[in-house]
PDB file of C-alpha atoms in Angstrom:
ATOM      1  CA  MET A   1      -0.039  -0.083   0.002  1.00  0.00           C
ATOM      2  CA  LYS A   2       2.829   2.372   1.039  1.00  0.00           C
ATOM      3  CA  LYS A   3       4.302   1.476  -2.220  1.00  0.00           C
ATOM      4  CA  PHE A   4       1.620   2.234  -4.202  1.00  0.00           C
ATOM      5  CA  LEU A   5       0.864   5.681  -2.809  1.00  0.00           C
ATOM      6  CA  VAL A   6       4.719   6.698  -3.085  1.00  0.00           C
ATOM      7  CA  LEU A   7       4.083   5.377  -6.814  1.00  0.00           C
ATOM      8  CA  LEU A   8       1.249   7.507  -7.149  1.00  0.00           C
ATOM      9  CA  ILE A   9       2.467  10.289  -5.688  1.00  0.00           C
ATOM     10  CA  LEU A  10       5.611   9.948  -7.878  1.00  0.00           C
ATOM     11  CA  ILE A  11       3.392   9.705 -11.107  1.00  0.00           C
ATOM     12  CA  LEU A  12       1.783  12.484 -10.084  1.00  0.00           C
ATOM     13  CA  SER A  13       4.587  15.016  -9.573  1.00  0.00           C
ATOM     14  CA  THR A  14       5.968  13.885 -12.767  1.00  0.00           C
ATOM     15  CA  THR A  15       2.740  14.604 -14.513  1.00  0.00           C
ATOM     16  CA  ASN A  16       2.610  18.133 -12.815  1.00  0.00           C
ATOM     17  CA  ILE A  17       6.344  18.761 -13.936  1.00  0.00           C
ATOM     18  CA  SER A  18       5.537  17.901 -17.323  1.00  0.00           C
ATOM     19  CA  ALA A  19       2.364  19.909 -17.332  1.00  0.00           C
ATOM     20  CA  ALA A  20       4.433  22.974 -16.295  1.00  0.00           C
ATOM     21  CA  GLU A  21       6.811  22.299 -18.947  1.00  0.00           C
ATOM     22  CA  ILE A  22       4.881  24.337 -21.465  1.00  0.00           C
ATOM     23  CA  GLU A  23       3.499  27.582 -20.385  1.00  0.00           C
ATOM     24  CA  LEU A  24       1.512  29.977 -22.234  1.00  0.00           C
ATOM     25  CA  LYS A  25       1.781  33.801 -22.208  1.00  0.00           C
ATOM     26  CA  LYS A  26       0.051  36.916 -24.318  1.00  0.00           C
ATOM     27  CA  ALA A  27      -2.547  34.814 -26.058  1.00  0.00           C
ATOM     28  CA  VAL A  28      -4.320  37.329 -28.260  1.00  0.00           C
ATOM     29  CA  ILE A  29      -6.838  37.252 -30.878  1.00  0.00           C
ATOM     30  CA  ARG A  30      -6.806  39.946 -33.847  1.00  0.00           C
ATOM     31  CA  LEU A  31     -10.355  41.585 -33.679  1.00  0.00           C
ATOM     32  CA  PRO A  32     -11.333  40.782 -37.442  1.00  0.00           C
ATOM     33  CA  PRO A  33     -12.270  43.557 -39.256  1.00  0.00           C
ATOM     34  CA  PRO A  34     -15.850  43.778 -40.726  1.00  0.00           C
ATOM     35  CA  GLY A  35     -16.715  41.826 -43.548  1.00  0.00           C
ATOM     36  CA  SER A  36     -14.302  39.229 -42.581  1.00  0.00           C
ATOM     37  CA  THR A  37     -15.146  35.855 -40.656  1.00  0.00           C
ATOM     38  CA  THR A  38     -11.309  34.924 -40.505  1.00  0.00           C
ATOM     39  CA  THR A  39      -8.837  35.888 -38.192  1.00  0.00           C
ATOM     40  CA  ALA A  40      -5.570  34.900 -36.401  1.00  0.00           C
ATOM     41  CA  MET A  41      -4.266  33.856 -32.703  1.00  0.00           C
ATOM     42  CA  PHE A  42      -1.041  34.739 -31.871  1.00  0.00           C
ATOM     43  CA  ILE A  43       0.773  33.491 -28.501  1.00  0.00           C
ATOM     44  CA  ASP A  44       4.402  32.774 -27.020  1.00  0.00           C
ATOM     45  CA  ILE A  45       4.668  29.326 -25.936  1.00  0.00           C
ATOM     46  CA  SER A  46       7.558  28.461 -23.950  1.00  0.00           C
ATOM     47  CA  ASN A  47       8.837  24.665 -23.576  1.00  0.00           C
ATOM     48  CA  LYS A  48      10.850  24.711 -20.459  1.00  0.00           C
ATOM     49  CA  GLY A  49      11.651  20.968 -20.774  1.00  0.00           C
ATOM     50  CA  THR A  50      14.570  19.248 -21.894  1.00  0.00           C
ATOM     51  CA  LYS A  51      12.760  17.220 -24.872  1.00  0.00           C
ATOM     52  CA  ASP A  52      11.266  19.159 -28.136  1.00  0.00           C
ATOM     53  CA  ARG A  53       7.723  19.410 -28.120  1.00  0.00           C
ATOM     54  CA  THR A  54       5.095  19.962 -31.175  1.00  0.00           C
ATOM     55  CA  LEU A  55       1.752  22.168 -30.900  1.00  0.00           C
ATOM     56  CA  ILE A  56      -0.574  19.994 -33.237  1.00  0.00           C
ATOM     57  CA  LYS A  57      -4.119  21.689 -32.572  1.00  0.00           C
ATOM     58  CA  ALA A  58      -6.063  24.193 -31.197  1.00  0.00           C
ATOM     59  CA  ARG A  59      -9.664  24.427 -30.247  1.00  0.00           C
ATOM     60  CA  GLY A  60     -12.442  26.639 -29.200  1.00  0.00           C
ATOM     61  CA  ALA A  61     -16.232  27.277 -29.176  1.00  0.00           C
ATOM     62  CA  VAL A  62     -16.044  30.417 -31.055  1.00  0.00           C
ATOM     63  CA  SER A  63     -15.396  28.342 -34.415  1.00  0.00           C
ATOM     64  CA  ASP A  64     -14.947  24.637 -35.864  1.00  0.00           C
ATOM     65  CA  ASP A  65     -12.260  25.526 -37.906  1.00  0.00           C
ATOM     66  CA  PHE A  66      -8.841  26.196 -36.246  1.00  0.00           C
ATOM     67  CA  GLU A  67      -5.491  25.677 -38.153  1.00  0.00           C
ATOM     68  CA  LEU A  68      -1.845  25.935 -37.651  1.00  0.00           C
ATOM     69  CA  HIS A  69      -0.332  28.477 -40.327  1.00  0.00           C
ATOM     70  CA  GLU A  70       2.918  29.852 -41.104  1.00  0.00           C
ATOM     71  CA  MET A  71       4.011  32.730 -43.051  1.00  0.00           C
ATOM     72  CA  ALA A  72       7.034  33.258 -45.482  1.00  0.00           C
ATOM     73  CA  MET A  73       8.110  36.485 -47.202  1.00  0.00           C
ATOM     74  CA  ALA A  74      10.163  35.765 -50.537  1.00  0.00           C
ATOM     75  CA  GLY A  75      11.008  38.308 -53.004  1.00  0.00           C
ATOM     76  CA  GLY A  76       8.307  41.038 -51.529  1.00  0.00           C
ATOM     77  CA  LYS A  77       5.814  38.278 -51.911  1.00  0.00           C
ATOM     78  CA  MET A  78       3.993  36.651 -48.556  1.00  0.00           C
ATOM     79  CA  SER A  79       2.901  33.155 -49.067  1.00  0.00           C
ATOM     80  CA  MET A  80       1.078  31.333 -45.948  1.00  0.00           C
ATOM     81  CA  ARG A  81       0.444  27.473 -45.576  1.00  0.00           C
ATOM     82  CA  ASN A  82      -1.225  25.284 -43.291  1.00  0.00           C
ATOM     83  CA  THR A  83       1.102  22.904 -41.287  1.00  0.00           C
ATOM     84  CA  ASP A  84       0.017  19.883 -39.040  1.00  0.00           C
ATOM     85  CA  LYS A  85       2.328  20.830 -36.166  1.00  0.00           C
ATOM     86  CA  ILE A  86       4.336  23.260 -34.715  1.00  0.00           C
ATOM     87  CA  LEU A  87       8.115  22.694 -33.133  1.00  0.00           C
ATOM     88  CA  LEU A  88       8.541  24.038 -29.906  1.00  0.00           C
ATOM     89  CA  GLN A  89      12.121  23.515 -29.263  1.00  0.00           C
ATOM     90  CA  LYS A  90      13.375  22.532 -25.783  1.00  0.00           C
ATOM     91  CA  GLY A  91      14.246  25.269 -23.511  1.00  0.00           C
ATOM     92  CA  SER A  92      13.273  28.221 -25.849  1.00  0.00           C
ATOM     93  CA  VAL A  93      10.030  30.434 -26.359  1.00  0.00           C
ATOM     94  CA  THR A  94       8.098  30.047 -29.771  1.00  0.00           C
ATOM     95  CA  SER A  95       6.374  32.918 -30.670  1.00  0.00           C
ATOM     96  CA  LEU A  96       3.456  32.782 -32.828  1.00  0.00           C
ATOM     97  CA  LYS A  97       3.198  36.447 -34.185  1.00  0.00           C
ATOM     98  CA  PRO A  98       2.215  38.852 -37.044  1.00  0.00           C
ATOM     99  CA  GLY A  99       4.430  37.755 -39.822  1.00  0.00           C
ATOM    100  CA  GLY A 100       5.186  34.510 -38.935  1.00  0.00           C
ATOM    101  CA  LEU A 101       3.363  31.699 -37.677  1.00  0.00           C
ATOM    102  CA  HIS A 102      -0.048  31.783 -36.093  1.00  0.00           C
ATOM    103  CA  ILE A 103      -3.348  29.939 -35.432  1.00  0.00           C
ATOM    104  CA  MET A 104      -5.949  30.793 -38.063  1.00  0.00           C
ATOM    105  CA  ILE A 105      -9.684  30.588 -37.016  1.00  0.00           C
ATOM    106  CA  PHE A 106     -12.154  30.373 -39.690  1.00  0.00           C
ATOM    107  CA  ASN A 107     -15.490  30.846 -39.993  1.00  0.00           C
ATOM    108  CA  LEU A 108     -16.338  32.456 -36.827  1.00  0.00           C
ATOM    109  CA  LYS A 109     -19.706  31.277 -35.097  1.00  0.00           C
ATOM    110  CA  ARG A 110     -20.308  34.984 -33.726  1.00  0.00           C
ATOM    111  CA  PRO A 111     -18.585  38.190 -34.199  1.00  0.00           C
ATOM    112  CA  LEU A 112     -16.143  38.873 -31.364  1.00  0.00           C
ATOM    113  CA  LYS A 113     -16.039  41.804 -29.272  1.00  0.00           C
ATOM    114  CA  GLU A 114     -12.687  43.900 -28.526  1.00  0.00           C
ATOM    115  CA  LYS A 115     -10.913  42.981 -25.081  1.00  0.00           C
ATOM    116  CA  GLU A 116     -12.984  39.945 -24.602  1.00  0.00           C
ATOM    117  CA  ALA A 117     -11.451  36.912 -23.104  1.00  0.00           C
ATOM    118  CA  VAL A 118     -12.010  33.831 -25.533  1.00  0.00           C
ATOM    119  CA  ASP A 119     -11.306  30.234 -23.993  1.00  0.00           C
ATOM    120  CA  ILE A 120      -8.799  28.315 -26.399  1.00  0.00           C
ATOM    121  CA  THR A 121      -7.615  24.752 -25.845  1.00  0.00           C
ATOM    122  CA  LEU A 122      -4.203  24.153 -27.193  1.00  0.00           C
ATOM    123  CA  GLU A 123      -3.286  20.631 -27.685  1.00  0.00           C
ATOM    124  CA  PHE A 124       0.388  19.235 -27.711  1.00  0.00           C
ATOM    125  CA  ASP A 125       2.350  15.842 -28.449  1.00  0.00           C
ATOM    126  CA  GLY A 126       1.719  13.318 -25.927  1.00  0.00           C
ATOM    127  CA  GLN A 127      -2.183  14.025 -26.063  1.00  0.00           C
ATOM    128  CA  GLU A 128      -1.218  17.091 -23.127  1.00  0.00           C
ATOM    129  CA  LYS A 129      -4.339  19.734 -23.432  1.00  0.00           C
ATOM    130  CA  ILE A 130      -3.540  23.343 -21.965  1.00  0.00           C
ATOM    131  CA  GLN A 131      -6.718  25.613 -21.774  1.00  0.00           C
ATOM    132  CA  THR A 132      -5.819  29.510 -21.990  1.00  0.00           C
ATOM    133  CA  LYS A 133      -7.827  32.569 -22.535  1.00  0.00           C
ATOM    134  CA  ALA A 134      -6.887  34.746 -25.370  1.00  0.00           C
ATOM    135  CA  ILE A 135      -7.847  38.522 -25.368  1.00  0.00           C
ATOM    136  CA  VAL A 136      -9.527  40.018 -28.631  1.00  0.00           C
ATOM    137  CA  THR A 137      -7.062  43.027 -29.701  1.00  0.00           C
ATOM    138  CA  LYS A 138      -7.677  45.329 -32.335  1.00  0.00           C
ATOM    139  CA  ASP A 139      -4.059  46.676 -33.356  1.00  0.00           C
ATOM    140  CA  LEU A 140      -1.809  44.033 -33.459  1.00  0.00           C
TER     141      LEU A 140
ATOM    142  CA  MET B   1      12.376  15.260 -91.767  1.00  0.00           C
ATOM    143  CA  THR B   2       8.685  15.084 -90.487  1.00  0.00           C
ATOM    144  CA  LYS B   3       9.964  15.745 -87.312  1.00  0.00           C
ATOM    145  CA  THR B   4      11.909  18.879 -88.376  1.00  0.00           C
ATOM    146  CA  ILE B   5       8.815  20.526 -90.023  1.00  0.00           C
ATOM    147  CA  LEU B   6       6.652  19.638 -87.150  1.00  0.00           C
ATOM    148  CA  SER B   7       8.943  21.471 -84.688  1.00  0.00           C
ATOM    149  CA  THR B   8       9.304  23.959 -87.065  1.00  0.00           C
ATOM    150  CA  LEU B   9       5.724  24.171 -87.000  1.00  0.00           C
ATOM    151  CA  ALA B  10       5.208  24.349 -83.393  1.00  0.00           C
ATOM    152  CA  LEU B  11       8.054  26.878 -83.077  1.00  0.00           C
ATOM    153  CA  MET B  12       6.157  29.183 -85.494  1.00  0.00           C
ATOM    154  CA  ALA B  13       2.763  28.709 -83.617  1.00  0.00           C
ATOM    155  CA  LEU B  14       4.517  29.716 -80.446  1.00  0.00           C
ATOM    156  CA  LEU B  15       6.057  32.609 -82.213  1.00  0.00           C
ATOM    157  CA  ILE B  16       2.921  33.754 -83.153  1.00  0.00           C
ATOM    158  CA  PHE B  17       1.033  32.769 -80.125  1.00  0.00           C
ATOM    159  CA  SER B  18       3.525  34.853 -78.259  1.00  0.00           C
ATOM    160  CA  TYR B  19       3.318  37.744 -80.417  1.00  0.00           C
ATOM    161  CA  LEU B  20      -0.579  38.116 -79.953  1.00  0.00           C
ATOM    162  CA  TYR B  21      -0.254  37.605 -76.256  1.00  0.00           C
ATOM    163  CA  THR B  22       1.899  40.104 -75.573  1.00  0.00           C
ATOM    164  CA  LYS B  23       0.014  42.301 -78.510  1.00  0.00           C
ATOM    165  CA  LYS B  24      -3.077  41.608 -76.544  1.00  0.00           C
ATOM    166  CA  GLN B  25      -1.234  43.026 -73.205  1.00  0.00           C
ATOM    167  CA  THR B  26      -0.092  46.367 -74.533  1.00  0.00           C
ATOM    168  CA  ASP B  27      -3.515  46.910 -75.389  1.00  0.00           C
ATOM    169  CA  PHE B  28      -4.540  46.747 -71.859  1.00  0.00           C
ATOM    170  CA  ASN B  29      -4.730  50.150 -70.324  1.00  0.00           C
ATOM    171  CA  ALA B  30      -4.467  50.245 -66.324  1.00  0.00           C
ATOM    172  CA  PHE B  31      -5.422  53.695 -66.288  1.00  0.00           C
ATOM    173  CA  THR B  32      -8.906  53.579 -68.086  1.00  0.00           C
ATOM    174  CA  LEU B  33      -9.940  50.112 -66.819  1.00  0.00           C
ATOM    175  CA  PRO B  34     -13.110  50.871 -65.154  1.00  0.00           C
ATOM    176  CA  LEU B  35     -12.454  50.145 -61.341  1.00  0.00           C
ATOM    177  CA  GLN B  36     -15.251  48.648 -59.504  1.00  0.00           C
ATOM    178  CA  THR B  37     -16.073  50.033 -55.883  1.00  0.00           C
ATOM    179  CA  SER B  38     -19.230  50.352 -53.588  1.00  0.00           C
ATOM    180  CA  LYS B  39     -19.980  53.891 -54.890  1.00  0.00           C
ATOM    181  CA  GLY B  40     -19.537  53.013 -58.704  1.00  0.00           C
ATOM    182  CA  THR B  41     -16.876  52.651 -60.914  1.00  0.00           C
ATOM    183  CA  LEU B  42     -13.936  54.774 -61.140  1.00  0.00           C
ATOM    184  CA  LYS B  43     -10.682  55.381 -63.251  1.00  0.00           C
ATOM    185  CA  LEU B  44      -7.178  55.914 -62.285  1.00  0.00           C
ATOM    186  CA  GLU B  45      -6.644  58.265 -64.936  1.00  0.00           C
ATOM    187  CA  ASP B  46      -9.290  60.585 -63.381  1.00  0.00           C
ATOM    188  CA  LEU B  47      -8.369  59.813 -59.662  1.00  0.00           C
ATOM    189  CA  LYS B  48      -4.427  60.607 -59.825  1.00  0.00           C
ATOM    190  CA  LYS B  49      -4.836  64.166 -60.967  1.00  0.00           C
ATOM    191  CA  GLY B  50      -3.542  66.310 -58.491  1.00  0.00           C
ATOM    192  CA  LYS B  51      -3.316  63.761 -55.966  1.00  0.00           C
ATOM    193  CA  LEU B  52      -0.952  60.913 -54.347  1.00  0.00           C
ATOM    194  CA  THR B  53      -2.513  57.488 -55.553  1.00  0.00           C
ATOM    195  CA  LEU B  54      -1.366  54.490 -52.670  1.00  0.00           C
ATOM    196  CA  MET B  55      -2.579  50.760 -53.686  1.00  0.00           C
ATOM    197  CA  TYR B  56      -2.653  47.945 -51.566  1.00  0.00           C
ATOM    198  CA  PHE B  57      -3.247  44.674 -52.786  1.00  0.00           C
ATOM    199  CA  GLY B  58      -4.640  41.924 -50.470  1.00  0.00           C
ATOM    200  CA  PHE B  59      -7.811  39.724 -49.705  1.00  0.00           C
ATOM    201  CA  LEU B  60     -10.598  39.214 -47.166  1.00  0.00           C
ATOM    202  CA  SER B  61      -9.657  35.740 -45.910  1.00  0.00           C
ATOM    203  CA  CYS B  62      -6.060  37.081 -45.525  1.00  0.00           C
ATOM    204  CA  PRO B  63      -5.265  36.591 -41.538  1.00  0.00           C
ATOM    205  CA  ASP B  64      -2.300  38.565 -40.953  1.00  0.00           C
ATOM    206  CA  ALA B  65      -0.087  40.541 -43.508  1.00  0.00           C
ATOM    207  CA  CYS B  66      -3.424  42.505 -45.160  1.00  0.00           C
ATOM    208  CA  PRO B  67      -4.751  43.605 -42.026  1.00  0.00           C
ATOM    209  CA  THR B  68      -1.557  44.211 -40.308  1.00  0.00           C
ATOM    210  CA  THR B  69      -0.507  46.577 -43.213  1.00  0.00           C
ATOM    211  CA  LEU B  70      -4.073  48.136 -43.258  1.00  0.00           C
ATOM    212  CA  SER B  71      -4.087  48.931 -39.565  1.00  0.00           C
ATOM    213  CA  THR B  72      -0.894  50.758 -39.812  1.00  0.00           C
ATOM    214  CA  VAL B  73      -2.189  52.800 -42.699  1.00  0.00           C
ATOM    215  CA  GLY B  74      -5.260  53.145 -41.070  1.00  0.00           C
ATOM    216  CA  SER B  75      -3.652  54.864 -38.035  1.00  0.00           C
ATOM    217  CA  SER B  76      -1.075  56.599 -40.036  1.00  0.00           C
ATOM    218  CA  LEU B  77      -3.969  58.400 -42.073  1.00  0.00           C
ATOM    219  CA  LYS B  78      -5.690  59.208 -38.782  1.00  0.00           C
ATOM    220  CA  GLU B  79      -2.704  61.399 -38.218  1.00  0.00           C
ATOM    221  CA  LEU B  80      -2.869  63.320 -41.555  1.00  0.00           C
ATOM    222  CA  THR B  81      -4.721  66.711 -41.393  1.00  0.00           C
ATOM    223  CA  PRO B  82      -7.798  67.029 -43.731  1.00  0.00           C
ATOM    224  CA  GLU B  83      -5.961  69.159 -46.062  1.00  0.00           C
ATOM    225  CA  GLU B  84      -3.322  66.344 -46.603  1.00  0.00           C
ATOM    226  CA  LEU B  85      -6.425  63.958 -47.141  1.00  0.00           C
ATOM    227  CA  GLY B  86      -7.841  65.841 -49.643  1.00  0.00           C
ATOM    228  CA  LYS B  87      -4.720  65.056 -51.797  1.00  0.00           C
ATOM    229  CA  LEU B  88      -4.606  61.560 -51.269  1.00  0.00           C
ATOM    230  CA  ASN B  89      -6.277  58.251 -52.529  1.00  0.00           C
ATOM    231  CA  PHE B  90      -5.970  55.026 -50.815  1.00  0.00           C
ATOM    232  CA  LEU B  91      -6.995  52.115 -52.680  1.00  0.00           C
ATOM    233  CA  PHE B  92      -7.511  48.301 -51.476  1.00  0.00           C
ATOM    234  CA  VAL B  93      -7.221  46.296 -54.416  1.00  0.00           C
ATOM    235  CA  ASP B  94      -8.843  42.889 -53.922  1.00  0.00           C
ATOM    236  CA  LEU B  95      -6.775  39.675 -55.334  1.00  0.00           C
ATOM    237  CA  ASP B  96      -9.925  37.213 -54.537  1.00  0.00           C
ATOM    238  CA  PRO B  97     -12.621  38.490 -56.791  1.00  0.00           C
ATOM    239  CA  GLU B  98     -13.788  34.963 -56.744  1.00  0.00           C
ATOM    240  CA  ARG B  99     -14.591  34.585 -53.257  1.00  0.00           C
ATOM    241  CA  ASP B 100     -15.091  38.514 -51.844  1.00  0.00           C
ATOM    242  CA  SER B 101     -18.326  40.626 -52.410  1.00  0.00           C
ATOM    243  CA  LEU B 102     -17.888  44.740 -52.844  1.00  0.00           C
ATOM    244  CA  GLN B 103     -20.146  45.424 -49.997  1.00  0.00           C
ATOM    245  CA  LYS B 104     -17.800  42.947 -47.629  1.00  0.00           C
ATOM    246  CA  LEU B 105     -14.805  44.464 -49.069  1.00  0.00           C
ATOM    247  CA  LYS B 106     -16.168  47.989 -48.550  1.00  0.00           C
ATOM    248  CA  GLU B 107     -16.919  47.421 -44.835  1.00  0.00           C
ATOM    249  CA  TYR B 108     -13.558  45.692 -44.335  1.00  0.00           C
ATOM    250  CA  ALA B 109     -11.604  48.794 -46.105  1.00  0.00           C
ATOM    251  CA  GLU B 110     -13.590  51.311 -44.374  1.00  0.00           C
ATOM    252  CA  TYR B 111     -12.839  49.928 -40.852  1.00  0.00           C
ATOM    253  CA  PHE B 112      -9.367  50.603 -41.041  1.00  0.00           C
ATOM    254  CA  HIS B 113     -10.109  54.443 -42.579  1.00  0.00           C
ATOM    255  CA  PRO B 114     -13.138  55.696 -44.364  1.00  0.00           C
ATOM    256  CA  LEU B 115     -10.413  57.112 -47.205  1.00  0.00           C
ATOM    257  CA  ILE B 116      -9.363  53.724 -48.290  1.00  0.00           C
ATOM    258  CA  THR B 117     -11.480  52.861 -51.072  1.00  0.00           C
ATOM    259  CA  ALA B 118     -11.958  48.873 -51.873  1.00  0.00           C
ATOM    260  CA  VAL B 119     -11.580  48.108 -55.375  1.00  0.00           C
ATOM    261  CA  SER B 120     -12.540  44.959 -57.479  1.00  0.00           C
ATOM    262  CA  ILE B 121     -11.454  44.084 -60.712  1.00  0.00           C
ATOM    263  CA  PRO B 122     -12.637  41.013 -62.666  1.00  0.00           C
ATOM    264  CA  LEU B 123      -9.817  37.919 -62.470  1.00  0.00           C
ATOM    265  CA  LYS B 124      -9.350  38.554 -66.342  1.00  0.00           C
ATOM    266  CA  ASP B 125      -8.275  42.327 -66.237  1.00  0.00           C
ATOM    267  CA  LEU B 126      -7.016  42.008 -62.856  1.00  0.00           C
ATOM    268  CA  GLU B 127      -3.999  40.019 -63.938  1.00  0.00           C
ATOM    269  CA  HIS B 128      -3.245  42.620 -66.370  1.00  0.00           C
ATOM    270  CA  PHE B 129      -3.796  45.471 -63.728  1.00  0.00           C
ATOM    271  CA  THR B 130      -1.451  43.540 -61.502  1.00  0.00           C
ATOM    272  CA  ARG B 131       1.379  42.991 -64.171  1.00  0.00           C
ATOM    273  CA  TYR B 132       1.091  46.479 -65.132  1.00  0.00           C
ATOM    274  CA  PHE B 133       1.907  47.595 -61.558  1.00  0.00           C
ATOM    275  CA  GLY B 134       4.679  44.814 -61.130  1.00  0.00           C
ATOM    276  CA  ILE B 135       2.260  43.549 -58.349  1.00  0.00           C
ATOM    277  CA  VAL B 136       2.591  39.307 -58.065  1.00  0.00           C
ATOM    278  CA  PHE B 137       0.056  37.321 -57.055  1.00  0.00           C
ATOM    279  CA  MET B 138      -1.141  33.800 -57.292  1.00  0.00           C
ATOM    280  CA  LYS B 139      -3.820  31.563 -56.258  1.00  0.00           C
ATOM    281  CA  VAL B 140      -2.543  28.210 -54.043  1.00  0.00           C
ATOM    282  CA  PRO B 141      -4.651  25.410 -53.340  1.00  0.00           C
ATOM    283  CA  LEU B 142      -4.014  24.471 -50.017  1.00  0.00           C
ATOM    284  CA  LYS B 143      -4.201  20.727 -48.956  1.00  0.00           C
ATOM    285  CA  ASN B 144      -5.923  19.536 -45.706  1.00  0.00           C
ATOM    286  CA  SER B 145      -7.133  23.334 -45.148  1.00  0.00           C
ATOM    287  CA  ARG B 146     -10.568  24.709 -44.640  1.00  0.00           C
ATOM    288  CA  MET B 147      -9.687  27.318 -46.407  1.00  0.00           C
ATOM    289  CA  GLY B 148      -9.395  25.655 -49.721  1.00  0.00           C
ATOM    290  CA  TYR B 149      -7.016  27.872 -51.541  1.00  0.00           C
ATOM    291  CA  THR B 150      -5.091  30.872 -50.052  1.00  0.00           C
ATOM    292  CA  ILE B 151      -3.485  33.848 -52.261  1.00  0.00           C
ATOM    293  CA  ASP B 152       0.308  34.411 -52.217  1.00  0.00           C
ATOM    294  CA  HIS B 153       0.839  38.444 -52.907  1.00  0.00           C
ATOM    295  CA  SER B 154       3.258  41.204 -53.036  1.00  0.00           C
ATOM    296  CA  THR B 155       2.874  43.047 -49.912  1.00  0.00           C
ATOM    297  CA  GLY B 156       4.505  46.554 -50.689  1.00  0.00           C
ATOM    298  CA  ILE B 157       2.372  49.739 -50.983  1.00  0.00           C
ATOM    299  CA  LEU B 158       2.260  50.935 -54.349  1.00  0.00           C
ATOM    300  CA  VAL B 159       2.913  54.541 -54.702  1.00  0.00           C
ATOM    301  CA  MET B 160       1.977  56.619 -57.919  1.00  0.00           C
ATOM    302  CA  ASN B 161       2.095  60.446 -58.305  1.00  0.00           C
ATOM    303  CA  GLU B 162      -0.188  62.719 -59.953  1.00  0.00           C
ATOM    304  CA  GLU B 163       1.213  62.022 -63.547  1.00  0.00           C
ATOM    305  CA  GLY B 164       0.679  58.381 -62.819  1.00  0.00           C
ATOM    306  CA  LYS B 165       4.520  57.822 -62.568  1.00  0.00           C
ATOM    307  CA  LEU B 166       4.974  54.983 -60.016  1.00  0.00           C
ATOM    308  CA  LEU B 167       7.625  55.662 -57.306  1.00  0.00           C
ATOM    309  CA  PRO B 168       9.259  52.982 -54.836  1.00  0.00           C
ATOM    310  CA  HIS B 169       6.944  51.048 -52.809  1.00  0.00           C
ATOM    311  CA  ILE B 170       6.177  51.593 -49.318  1.00  0.00           C
ATOM    312  CA  GLU B 171       7.617  48.127 -47.994  1.00  0.00           C
ATOM    313  CA  HIS B 172       5.885  45.732 -45.919  1.00  0.00           C
ATOM    314  CA  GLY B 173       6.561  45.936 -42.232  1.00  0.00           C
ATOM    315  CA  THR B 174       6.776  49.673 -42.280  1.00  0.00           C
ATOM    316  CA  ASN B 175       5.554  51.273 -38.784  1.00  0.00           C
ATOM    317  CA  LYS B 176       3.474  53.766 -38.315  1.00  0.00           C
ATOM    318  CA  THR B 177       6.064  56.567 -37.622  1.00  0.00           C
ATOM    319  CA  VAL B 178       7.915  55.889 -40.646  1.00  0.00           C
ATOM    320  CA  MET B 179       4.611  55.555 -42.669  1.00  0.00           C
ATOM    321  CA  ILE B 180       3.233  58.906 -41.405  1.00  0.00           C
ATOM    322  CA  VAL B 181       6.807  60.504 -42.452  1.00  0.00           C
ATOM    323  CA  THR B 182       6.991  58.782 -45.696  1.00  0.00           C
ATOM    324  CA  ILE B 183       3.593  59.792 -46.991  1.00  0.00           C
ATOM    325  CA  ARG B 184       4.131  63.539 -45.820  1.00  0.00           C
ATOM    326  CA  LYS B 185       7.154  63.681 -48.005  1.00  0.00           C
ATOM    327  CA  LEU B 186       5.461  62.150 -50.877  1.00  0.00           C
ATOM    328  CA  LEU B 187       2.146  64.710 -50.689  1.00  0.00           C
ATOM    329  CA  SER B 188       4.470  67.469 -50.514  1.00  0.00           C
ATOM    330  CA  GLU B 189       5.987  66.565 -53.683  1.00  0.00           C
ATOM    331  CA  ILE B 190       2.716  66.687 -55.357  1.00  0.00           C
ATOM    332  CA  LYS B 191       2.047  69.640 -57.673  1.00  0.00           C
TER     333      LYS B 191
END
């Protein structure tokens, strides 16, 4: 029994450590201009762990359509492509920001209000899910 | 022998086609092309008179580059005096006429600044229009995306003086302070 408890505590504490390995900061969603039901979410994801991780999905009640996108600029031309994962290198912060990586949100089910906090769940490799609130921001 | 004749014929056909193609292009006049806006059509030749014309090319489902640039443009225009604004045209030329309606484009553009006029051009003319101004755009299918396709496009802001002469672009990523200074300087050079 004692052994079992120790094991349980050990498992729980390991889970806790791994959960704290990924930290989310500065989550924002661009207030979509009228006429557009498409927008982008930006966030800083820090991977404090000792292994590379990946962001594989984003979800939220505001839309059924979230995608991970990357942007590239070449010869004055901007290209955007969807990607199935975003690499989060160990011991570093991956910034999803304008002009680079972003989480694209299509077909918003309702209009968003400025300064509103939108619930978003990010899914990482190893079936880890982390909830966050993204603030709807006008000028990004 | 037959091969030589065939390849000669093919080459001739190619030359004729490319000649016709380029000829058709030279007939195209970007300044007299009717540009559709929510308030009717307008032409660049009328628009440019006595004014500085800036043009940005984008599309409505563009999640990042377009709103970033237009947001900077909008906040820069808000710093200009009514007199300065009176000497300025700003066109938002749509690159996705298959998906974007004029009404939605108007709402979108005016949200950033009322001076920004959304312009829609049918695809066949749009290709000539953009080529004339050296703007590149490409419809790219996206696999496994709800978007279906995206539009890769040039992100610089095109600058044209009152004579219709093209000046260096305002580069993508130009911040508000620099953009205001740049637009003011360009405006001061308008006769």
